């Protein structure tokens, strides 16, 4: 019986699934099984996975049900003492599982190990850091403040912890990862691997219902878990949590492929940022944010893209990340 079960939900993932699976099979910790849940794919995903000769790979096909249901289906087939999930377009560094297993074994009170995350593009080239926050022990408040685990591709989790808190909430349209991690954090300690081991693929998404679903469900999850906090939280934490979320949303919008509707959405989210964090009114970057959003609205997408590429330094908005709060102890 393998020590670790890796679960990959895959829907129409033919362009990335081979590289994703290779990043699992090439782990320095090789005592694992890889369970691919083919979520009703209409492309060559099933054929690609089925052709992989490694006996550690198993594939199970179901009608399309979404990522939360697919992960829960994977849990039914998993036999390992530790569980890791991986999205079908993300990658791991070769030592990811070994590093997480090592810190869990060194910290027996912790049941969840996570690591830092870097961004990659569609060619799997690194774009830079995504989230390099280190939090250990009781991370419930810190996780509400900022979802530093980032994605479903990150943690290694003791199976007993998942059995205790249950799987992913299939009723949520988005933010299922965030909800799952908060339930784990309410019961168990986390431990960090302070090094980027997860490569999160940053793909361009046009402004659609995806971001709106993310906004609605993320705020809903925050409301729920502030109400259910196992211990009283600082009064200012909730406002800072929402402010941090809108900074992350604004960053995603303004670093995506520009177009008019996206610029308008960026202005809406920027006003949300200012409402929840008035410090932005005193920051030079706020002018830069307004200008970039306005140019998105006024210029044709191709011209806006060329302009932003030509003047990368001028339109770099990474500084907005420095205005987020990652430590609840910083709050009054």
mmCIF file of C-alpha atoms in Angstrom:
data_model
loop_
_atom_site.group_PDB
_atom_site.id
_atom_site.type_symbol
_atom_site.label_atom_id
_atom_site.label_comp_id
_atom_site.label_asym_id
_atom_site.label_seq_id
_atom_site.Cartn_x
_atom_site.Cartn_y
_atom_site.Cartn_z
ATOM 1 C CA UNK A 1 0.000 0.000 0.000
ATOM 2 C CA UNK A 2 1.546 3.361 -1.022
ATOM 3 C CA UNK A 3 2.273 5.984 1.613
ATOM 4 C CA UNK A 4 0.948 8.888 -0.489
ATOM 5 C CA UNK A 5 -2.061 9.103 -2.799
ATOM 6 C CA UNK A 6 -2.001 11.876 -5.397
ATOM 7 C CA UNK A 7 -5.355 12.855 -6.925
ATOM 8 C CA UNK A 8 -5.616 14.783 -10.196
ATOM 9 C CA UNK A 9 -9.042 15.903 -11.458
ATOM 10 C CA UNK A 10 -8.833 16.273 -15.236
ATOM 11 C CA UNK A 11 -11.353 17.864 -17.577
ATOM 12 C CA UNK A 12 -10.248 18.456 -21.183
ATOM 13 C CA UNK A 13 -6.641 18.641 -19.991
ATOM 14 C CA UNK A 14 -4.932 17.088 -23.015
ATOM 15 C CA UNK A 15 -2.519 19.997 -23.515
ATOM 16 C CA UNK A 16 -1.052 19.853 -19.994
ATOM 17 C CA UNK A 17 -1.843 16.483 -18.387
ATOM 18 C CA UNK A 18 1.309 14.689 -19.591
ATOM 19 C CA UNK A 19 3.632 17.291 -18.060
ATOM 20 C CA UNK A 20 1.581 17.422 -14.864
ATOM 21 C CA UNK A 21 1.673 13.641 -14.443
ATOM 22 C CA UNK A 22 5.416 13.586 -15.194
ATOM 23 C CA UNK A 23 5.991 16.046 -12.354
ATOM 24 C CA UNK A 24 4.344 13.501 -10.017
ATOM 25 C CA UNK A 25 6.063 10.389 -11.337
ATOM 26 C CA UNK A 26 9.436 12.167 -11.146
ATOM 27 C CA UNK A 27 9.095 12.887 -7.420
ATOM 28 C CA UNK A 28 12.079 11.888 -5.312
ATOM 29 C CA UNK A 29 9.568 10.242 -2.973
ATOM 30 C CA UNK A 30 8.385 7.413 -5.207
ATOM 31 C CA UNK A 31 6.151 5.462 -2.777
ATOM 32 C CA UNK A 32 2.938 6.832 -4.199
ATOM 33 C CA UNK A 33 -0.119 6.102 -6.280
ATOM 34 C CA UNK A 34 -1.499 8.546 -8.809
ATOM 35 C CA UNK A 35 -5.266 8.626 -9.249
ATOM 36 C CA UNK A 36 -6.540 10.581 -12.248
ATOM 37 C CA UNK A 37 -10.253 11.348 -12.256
ATOM 38 C CA UNK A 38 -11.302 11.880 -15.855
ATOM 39 C CA UNK A 39 -14.163 14.326 -15.343
ATOM 40 C CA UNK A 40 -16.094 13.706 -18.551
ATOM 41 C CA UNK A 41 -13.353 14.994 -20.852
ATOM 42 C CA UNK A 42 -14.236 15.410 -24.530
ATOM 43 C CA UNK A 43 -10.650 15.640 -25.766
ATOM 44 C CA UNK A 44 -7.758 13.159 -25.690
ATOM 45 C CA UNK A 45 -7.211 13.327 -21.907
ATOM 46 C CA UNK A 46 -8.309 9.741 -21.259
ATOM 47 C CA UNK A 47 -6.210 8.336 -24.120
ATOM 48 C CA UNK A 48 -3.098 10.194 -22.951
ATOM 49 C CA UNK A 49 -3.409 9.034 -19.337
ATOM 50 C CA UNK A 50 -4.307 5.457 -20.293
ATOM 51 C CA UNK A 51 -1.164 5.203 -22.438
ATOM 52 C CA UNK A 52 1.207 5.986 -19.541
ATOM 53 C CA UNK A 53 2.981 2.693 -18.713
ATOM 54 C CA UNK A 54 3.748 3.441 -15.043
ATOM 55 C CA UNK A 55 1.811 0.997 -12.796
ATOM 56 C CA UNK A 56 1.371 3.706 -10.170
ATOM 57 C CA UNK A 57 -1.076 5.521 -12.457
ATOM 58 C CA UNK A 58 -4.776 4.700 -12.247
ATOM 59 C CA UNK A 59 -7.515 6.478 -14.178
ATOM 60 C CA UNK A 60 -11.230 6.486 -13.401
ATOM 61 C CA UNK A 61 -13.802 8.068 -15.697
ATOM 62 C CA UNK A 62 -17.018 9.740 -14.581
ATOM 63 C CA UNK A 63 -19.589 12.104 -16.092
ATOM 64 C CA UNK A 64 -18.566 15.730 -15.717
ATOM 65 C CA UNK A 65 -19.209 16.925 -12.170
ATOM 66 C CA UNK A 66 -16.667 19.647 -11.471
ATOM 67 C CA UNK A 67 -13.422 19.793 -9.543
ATOM 68 C CA UNK A 68 -14.844 19.409 -6.015
ATOM 69 C CA UNK A 69 -16.787 16.270 -6.882
ATOM 70 C CA UNK A 70 -13.788 14.883 -8.810
ATOM 71 C CA UNK A 71 -11.500 15.329 -5.817
ATOM 72 C CA UNK A 72 -14.038 13.625 -3.576
ATOM 73 C CA UNK A 73 -14.320 10.790 -6.088
ATOM 74 C CA UNK A 74 -10.557 10.459 -5.984
ATOM 75 C CA UNK A 75 -10.661 10.141 -2.197
ATOM 76 C CA UNK A 76 -12.888 7.071 -2.581
ATOM 77 C CA UNK A 77 -10.132 5.301 -4.545
ATOM 78 C CA UNK A 78 -7.176 6.575 -2.491
ATOM 79 C CA UNK A 79 -5.378 4.137 -0.176
ATOM 80 C CA UNK A 80 -2.418 6.206 1.102
ATOM 81 C CA UNK A 81 -1.915 7.542 4.617
ATOM 82 C CA UNK A 82 -1.292 10.981 3.126
ATOM 83 C CA UNK A 83 -3.253 12.717 0.377
ATOM 84 C CA UNK A 84 -2.129 15.364 -2.119
ATOM 85 C CA UNK A 85 -4.247 17.003 -4.817
ATOM 86 C CA UNK A 86 -2.896 18.453 -8.050
ATOM 87 C CA UNK A 87 -4.729 20.407 -10.728
ATOM 88 C CA UNK A 88 -4.232 19.083 -14.237
ATOM 89 C CA UNK A 89 -2.334 22.151 -15.473
ATOM 90 C CA UNK A 90 -0.048 22.778 -12.469
ATOM 91 C CA UNK A 91 3.388 21.296 -11.773
ATOM 92 C CA UNK A 92 5.470 20.214 -8.776
ATOM 93 C CA UNK A 93 9.207 20.452 -8.291
ATOM 94 C CA UNK A 94 10.744 16.957 -7.920
ATOM 95 C CA UNK A 95 11.271 17.269 -4.148
ATOM 96 C CA UNK A 96 7.824 18.647 -3.294
ATOM 97 C CA UNK A 97 6.321 15.565 -1.651
ATOM 98 C CA UNK A 98 9.568 14.557 0.066
ATOM 99 C CA UNK A 99 9.945 18.011 1.641
ATOM 100 C CA UNK A 100 6.353 18.063 2.873
ATOM 101 C CA UNK A 101 6.499 14.525 4.228
ATOM 102 C CA UNK A 102 9.706 15.366 6.086
ATOM 103 C CA UNK A 103 8.192 18.365 7.905
ATOM 104 C CA UNK A 104 5.054 16.421 8.791
ATOM 105 C CA UNK A 105 7.105 13.604 10.272
ATOM 106 C CA UNK A 106 9.193 16.141 12.200
ATOM 107 C CA UNK A 107 6.046 17.887 13.520
ATOM 108 C CA UNK A 108 3.637 15.128 14.600
ATOM 109 C CA UNK A 109 0.988 17.574 15.846
ATOM 110 C CA UNK A 110 0.681 19.032 12.332
ATOM 111 C CA UNK A 111 -1.555 17.245 9.833
ATOM 112 C CA UNK A 112 -1.207 19.612 6.867
ATOM 113 C CA UNK A 113 2.047 20.605 5.161
ATOM 114 C CA UNK A 114 2.076 23.344 2.534
ATOM 115 C CA UNK A 115 4.830 25.100 0.594
ATOM 116 C CA UNK A 116 5.406 28.338 -1.240
ATOM 117 C CA UNK A 117 4.013 28.811 -4.755
ATOM 118 C CA UNK A 118 5.523 30.312 -7.905
ATOM 119 C CA UNK A 119 3.717 31.251 -11.114
ATOM 120 C CA UNK A 120 4.350 29.728 -14.538
ATOM 121 C CA UNK A 121 2.939 30.692 -17.928
ATOM 122 C CA UNK A 122 1.380 28.556 -20.650
ATOM 123 C CA UNK A 123 4.864 27.443 -21.716
ATOM 124 C CA UNK A 124 5.716 26.371 -18.129
ATOM 125 C CA UNK A 125 8.255 29.200 -17.819
ATOM 126 C CA UNK A 126 8.462 30.738 -14.361
ATOM 127 C CA UNK A 127 6.912 34.187 -14.064
ATOM 128 C CA UNK A 128 7.935 34.812 -10.454
ATOM 129 C CA UNK A 129 6.612 34.295 -6.931
ATOM 130 C CA UNK A 130 2.896 33.915 -6.304
ATOM 131 C CA UNK A 131 2.768 33.518 -2.531
ATOM 132 C CA UNK A 132 5.725 33.153 -0.175
ATOM 133 C CA UNK A 133 4.041 33.363 3.220
ATOM 134 C CA UNK A 134 5.212 31.138 6.072
ATOM 135 C CA UNK A 135 2.749 30.236 8.838
ATOM 136 C CA UNK A 136 3.014 27.334 11.263
ATOM 137 C CA UNK A 137 0.873 25.859 14.016
ATOM 138 C CA UNK A 138 -2.616 27.273 14.486
ATOM 139 C CA UNK A 139 -3.057 29.152 11.207
ATOM 140 C CA UNK A 140 -6.844 29.668 11.279
ATOM 141 C CA UNK A 141 -6.712 33.469 11.663
ATOM 142 C CA UNK A 142 -3.766 33.832 9.282
ATOM 143 C CA UNK A 143 -5.571 31.757 6.651
ATOM 144 C CA UNK A 144 -8.695 33.912 6.939
ATOM 145 C CA UNK A 145 -6.499 36.951 6.454
ATOM 146 C CA UNK A 146 -4.844 35.576 3.317
ATOM 147 C CA UNK A 147 -5.293 32.230 1.575
ATOM 148 C CA UNK A 148 -1.543 31.593 1.507
ATOM 149 C CA UNK A 149 -1.977 27.932 0.498
ATOM 150 C CA UNK A 150 -3.133 29.451 -2.823
ATOM 151 C CA UNK A 151 -4.551 26.451 -4.678
ATOM 152 C CA UNK A 152 -5.683 22.849 -4.591
ATOM 153 C CA UNK A 153 -2.275 21.762 -5.887
ATOM 154 C CA UNK A 154 -0.386 22.601 -2.714
ATOM 155 C CA UNK A 155 -0.822 20.710 0.591
ATOM 156 C CA UNK A 156 0.061 17.213 1.711
ATOM 157 C CA UNK A 157 -2.598 16.150 4.217
ATOM 158 C CA UNK A 158 -2.831 13.282 6.673
ATOM 159 C CA UNK A 159 -5.704 11.061 5.606
ATOM 160 C CA UNK A 160 -7.132 10.982 9.138
ATOM 161 C CA UNK A 161 -7.573 14.768 9.039
ATOM 162 C CA UNK A 162 -9.621 14.587 5.833
ATOM 163 C CA UNK A 163 -11.728 11.806 7.336
ATOM 164 C CA UNK A 164 -12.400 14.068 10.326
ATOM 165 C CA UNK A 165 -13.390 17.260 8.476
ATOM 166 C CA UNK A 166 -14.845 15.720 5.299
ATOM 167 C CA UNK A 167 -13.954 16.386 1.678
ATOM 168 C CA UNK A 168 -14.633 19.335 -0.582
ATOM 169 C CA UNK A 169 -17.950 21.209 -0.450
ATOM 170 C CA UNK A 170 -19.651 20.355 -3.741
ATOM 171 C CA UNK A 171 -22.305 23.046 -3.238
ATOM 172 C CA UNK A 172 -19.784 25.868 -3.705
ATOM 173 C CA UNK A 173 -19.334 27.187 -7.239
ATOM 174 C CA UNK A 174 -15.771 28.292 -6.390
ATOM 175 C CA UNK A 175 -13.465 28.734 -3.361
ATOM 176 C CA UNK A 176 -13.809 25.038 -2.462
ATOM 177 C CA UNK A 177 -10.080 24.942 -1.636
ATOM 178 C CA UNK A 178 -10.353 27.888 0.759
ATOM 179 C CA UNK A 179 -13.343 26.330 2.517
ATOM 180 C CA UNK A 180 -11.553 22.971 2.830
ATOM 181 C CA UNK A 181 -8.367 24.489 4.259
ATOM 182 C CA UNK A 182 -10.285 26.525 6.831
ATOM 183 C CA UNK A 183 -12.061 23.399 8.063
ATOM 184 C CA UNK A 184 -8.698 21.688 8.405
ATOM 185 C CA UNK A 185 -7.188 24.718 10.165
ATOM 186 C CA UNK A 186 -10.032 24.740 12.699
ATOM 187 C CA UNK A 187 -8.942 21.296 13.921
ATOM 188 C CA UNK A 188 -5.294 20.772 13.020
ATOM 189 C CA UNK A 189 -1.955 22.535 12.919
ATOM 190 C CA UNK A 190 -0.248 23.395 9.627
ATOM 191 C CA UNK A 191 3.472 23.316 8.910
ATOM 192 C CA UNK A 192 5.237 25.207 6.119
ATOM 193 C CA UNK A 193 7.989 24.284 3.703
ATOM 194 C CA UNK A 194 9.464 27.769 3.126
ATOM 195 C CA UNK A 195 10.481 27.146 -0.465
ATOM 196 C CA UNK A 196 8.553 27.237 -3.773
ATOM 197 C CA UNK A 197 7.602 23.669 -4.652
ATOM 198 C CA UNK A 198 4.278 24.288 -6.459
ATOM 199 C CA UNK A 199 4.210 25.862 -9.927
ATOM 200 C CA UNK A 200 0.806 27.418 -10.459
ATOM 201 C CA UNK A 201 -0.090 27.982 -14.085
ATOM 202 C CA UNK A 202 -1.233 31.526 -14.770
ATOM 203 C CA UNK A 203 -3.483 31.420 -17.809
ATOM 204 C CA UNK A 204 -5.311 34.336 -19.330
ATOM 205 C CA UNK A 205 -9.038 34.353 -18.668
ATOM 206 C CA UNK A 206 -11.334 36.919 -20.201
ATOM 207 C CA UNK A 207 -13.639 38.681 -17.775
ATOM 208 C CA UNK A 208 -16.462 36.228 -17.293
ATOM 209 C CA UNK A 209 -18.567 34.652 -14.599
ATOM 210 C CA UNK A 210 -15.446 32.946 -13.227
ATOM 211 C CA UNK A 211 -14.148 35.987 -11.350
ATOM 212 C CA UNK A 212 -17.633 36.916 -10.183
ATOM 213 C CA UNK A 213 -18.155 33.399 -8.793
ATOM 214 C CA UNK A 214 -14.786 33.631 -7.084
ATOM 215 C CA UNK A 215 -15.754 36.954 -5.502
ATOM 216 C CA UNK A 216 -19.177 35.767 -4.326
ATOM 217 C CA UNK A 217 -18.014 32.458 -2.879
ATOM 218 C CA UNK A 218 -14.840 33.853 -1.310
ATOM 219 C CA UNK A 219 -16.823 36.475 0.588
ATOM 220 C CA UNK A 220 -19.394 33.841 1.552
ATOM 221 C CA UNK A 221 -16.693 31.508 2.909
ATOM 222 C CA UNK A 222 -15.077 34.347 4.871
ATOM 223 C CA UNK A 223 -18.409 35.263 6.452
ATOM 224 C CA UNK A 224 -19.054 31.642 7.400
ATOM 225 C CA UNK A 225 -15.702 30.988 9.027
ATOM 226 C CA UNK A 226 -15.515 34.283 10.876
ATOM 227 C CA UNK A 227 -18.833 33.303 12.446
ATOM 228 C CA UNK A 228 -17.545 29.792 13.233
ATOM 229 C CA UNK A 229 -14.095 30.785 14.542
ATOM 230 C CA UNK A 230 -13.038 28.386 17.331
ATOM 231 C CA UNK A 231 -11.622 31.328 19.328
ATOM 232 C CA UNK A 232 -12.462 35.066 19.226
ATOM 233 C CA UNK A 233 -10.693 36.961 16.441
ATOM 234 C CA UNK A 234 -9.538 40.597 16.358
ATOM 235 C CA UNK A 235 -12.367 42.881 15.269
ATOM 236 C CA UNK A 236 -10.253 44.378 12.509
ATOM 237 C CA UNK A 237 -9.404 40.978 11.003
ATOM 238 C CA UNK A 238 -12.526 40.646 8.884
ATOM 239 C CA UNK A 239 -12.108 44.009 7.177
ATOM 240 C CA UNK A 240 -8.442 43.310 6.454
ATOM 241 C CA UNK A 241 -9.352 39.863 5.149
ATOM 242 C CA UNK A 242 -11.797 41.321 2.639
ATOM 243 C CA UNK A 243 -9.307 44.046 1.698
ATOM 244 C CA UNK A 244 -6.642 41.425 1.017
ATOM 245 C CA UNK A 245 -9.067 39.471 -1.157
ATOM 246 C CA UNK A 246 -9.883 42.515 -3.286
ATOM 247 C CA UNK A 247 -6.172 43.271 -3.711
ATOM 248 C CA UNK A 248 -5.672 39.731 -5.015
ATOM 249 C CA UNK A 249 -8.663 40.117 -7.326
ATOM 250 C CA UNK A 250 -7.433 43.476 -8.623
ATOM 251 C CA UNK A 251 -3.960 42.053 -9.260
ATOM 252 C CA UNK A 252 -5.465 39.181 -11.250
ATOM 253 C CA UNK A 253 -7.612 41.512 -13.362
ATOM 254 C CA UNK A 254 -4.869 44.024 -14.117
ATOM 255 C CA UNK A 255 -2.291 41.368 -15.050
ATOM 256 C CA UNK A 256 -4.675 39.583 -17.418
ATOM 257 C CA UNK A 257 -5.067 40.283 -21.144
ATOM 258 C CA UNK A 258 -6.502 43.824 -21.307
ATOM 259 C CA UNK A 259 -9.889 44.715 -22.763
ATOM 260 C CA UNK A 260 -12.606 47.297 -22.078
ATOM 261 C CA UNK A 261 -14.894 45.258 -19.832
ATOM 262 C CA UNK A 262 -11.904 44.189 -17.806
ATOM 263 C CA UNK A 263 -10.870 47.809 -17.308
ATOM 264 C CA UNK A 264 -14.347 48.661 -16.070
ATOM 265 C CA UNK A 265 -14.265 45.704 -13.698
ATOM 266 C CA UNK A 266 -10.842 46.796 -12.467
ATOM 267 C CA UNK A 267 -12.228 50.221 -11.558
ATOM 268 C CA UNK A 268 -15.082 48.614 -9.621
ATOM 269 C CA UNK A 269 -12.695 46.375 -7.695
ATOM 270 C CA UNK A 270 -10.285 49.271 -7.118
ATOM 271 C CA UNK A 271 -13.072 51.221 -5.387
ATOM 272 C CA UNK A 272 -13.704 48.124 -3.245
ATOM 273 C CA UNK A 273 -10.011 48.143 -2.357
ATOM 274 C CA UNK A 274 -10.128 51.775 -1.304
ATOM 275 C CA UNK A 275 -13.299 51.210 0.734
ATOM 276 C CA UNK A 276 -11.801 48.344 2.728
ATOM 277 C CA UNK A 277 -8.266 49.777 2.876
ATOM 278 C CA UNK A 278 -8.220 53.614 2.778
ATOM 279 C CA UNK A 279 -4.400 53.475 2.927
ATOM 280 C CA UNK A 280 -4.543 53.164 -0.846
ATOM 281 C CA UNK A 281 -5.578 56.816 -1.112
ATOM 282 C CA UNK A 282 -2.131 57.748 0.223
ATOM 283 C CA UNK A 283 -0.197 55.397 -2.059
ATOM 284 C CA UNK A 284 1.369 56.397 -5.371
ATOM 285 C CA UNK A 285 0.489 53.017 -6.800
ATOM 286 C CA UNK A 286 -3.208 53.962 -6.704
ATOM 287 C CA UNK A 287 -2.684 56.470 -9.522
ATOM 288 C CA UNK A 288 -0.934 53.765 -11.519
ATOM 289 C CA UNK A 289 -3.876 51.405 -10.916
ATOM 290 C CA UNK A 290 -6.407 54.004 -12.108
ATOM 291 C CA UNK A 291 -4.339 54.770 -15.222
ATOM 292 C CA UNK A 292 -3.899 51.135 -16.170
ATOM 293 C CA UNK A 293 -7.627 50.399 -15.695
ATOM 294 C CA UNK A 294 -8.547 53.477 -17.729
ATOM 295 C CA UNK A 295 -6.216 52.522 -20.591
ATOM 296 C CA UNK A 296 -7.742 49.040 -20.620
ATOM 297 C CA UNK A 297 -11.133 50.650 -21.163
ATOM 298 C CA UNK A 298 -10.076 53.124 -23.842
ATOM 299 C CA UNK A 299 -7.508 51.289 -25.957
ATOM 300 C CA UNK A 300 -7.952 48.298 -28.277
ATOM 301 C CA UNK A 301 -6.649 45.123 -26.565
ATOM 302 C CA UNK A 302 -3.697 44.686 -28.936
ATOM 303 C CA UNK A 303 -2.491 48.265 -28.449
ATOM 304 C CA UNK A 304 -2.981 48.109 -24.681
ATOM 305 C CA UNK A 305 -0.970 44.880 -24.527
ATOM 306 C CA UNK A 306 1.878 46.427 -26.532
ATOM 307 C CA UNK A 307 1.854 49.529 -24.356
ATOM 308 C CA UNK A 308 1.977 47.574 -21.096
ATOM 309 C CA UNK A 309 4.749 45.342 -22.447
ATOM 310 C CA UNK A 310 6.742 48.339 -23.683
ATOM 311 C CA UNK A 311 6.516 50.163 -20.363
ATOM 312 C CA UNK A 312 6.624 47.221 -17.958
ATOM 313 C CA UNK A 313 8.303 49.188 -15.186
ATOM 314 C CA UNK A 314 5.800 52.025 -15.378
ATOM 315 C CA UNK A 315 2.776 49.724 -15.302
ATOM 316 C CA UNK A 316 4.135 47.177 -12.835
ATOM 317 C CA UNK A 317 1.538 46.878 -10.038
ATOM 318 C CA UNK A 318 3.279 44.256 -7.907
ATOM 319 C CA UNK A 319 3.617 46.795 -5.097
ATOM 320 C CA UNK A 320 -0.057 46.350 -4.273
ATOM 321 C CA UNK A 321 0.882 42.992 -2.751
ATOM 322 C CA UNK A 322 3.044 44.760 -0.163
ATOM 323 C CA UNK A 323 -0.085 46.458 1.175
ATOM 324 C CA UNK A 324 -1.660 43.178 2.235
ATOM 325 C CA UNK A 325 -1.539 41.983 5.822
ATOM 326 C CA UNK A 326 -0.370 38.388 6.306
ATOM 327 C CA UNK A 327 0.044 38.224 10.099
ATOM 328 C CA UNK A 328 -3.008 38.640 12.382
ATOM 329 C CA UNK A 329 -0.670 39.867 15.127
ATOM 330 C CA UNK A 330 -0.086 43.008 13.072
ATOM 331 C CA UNK A 331 -3.696 44.014 13.655
ATOM 332 C CA UNK A 332 -4.804 46.169 16.538
#
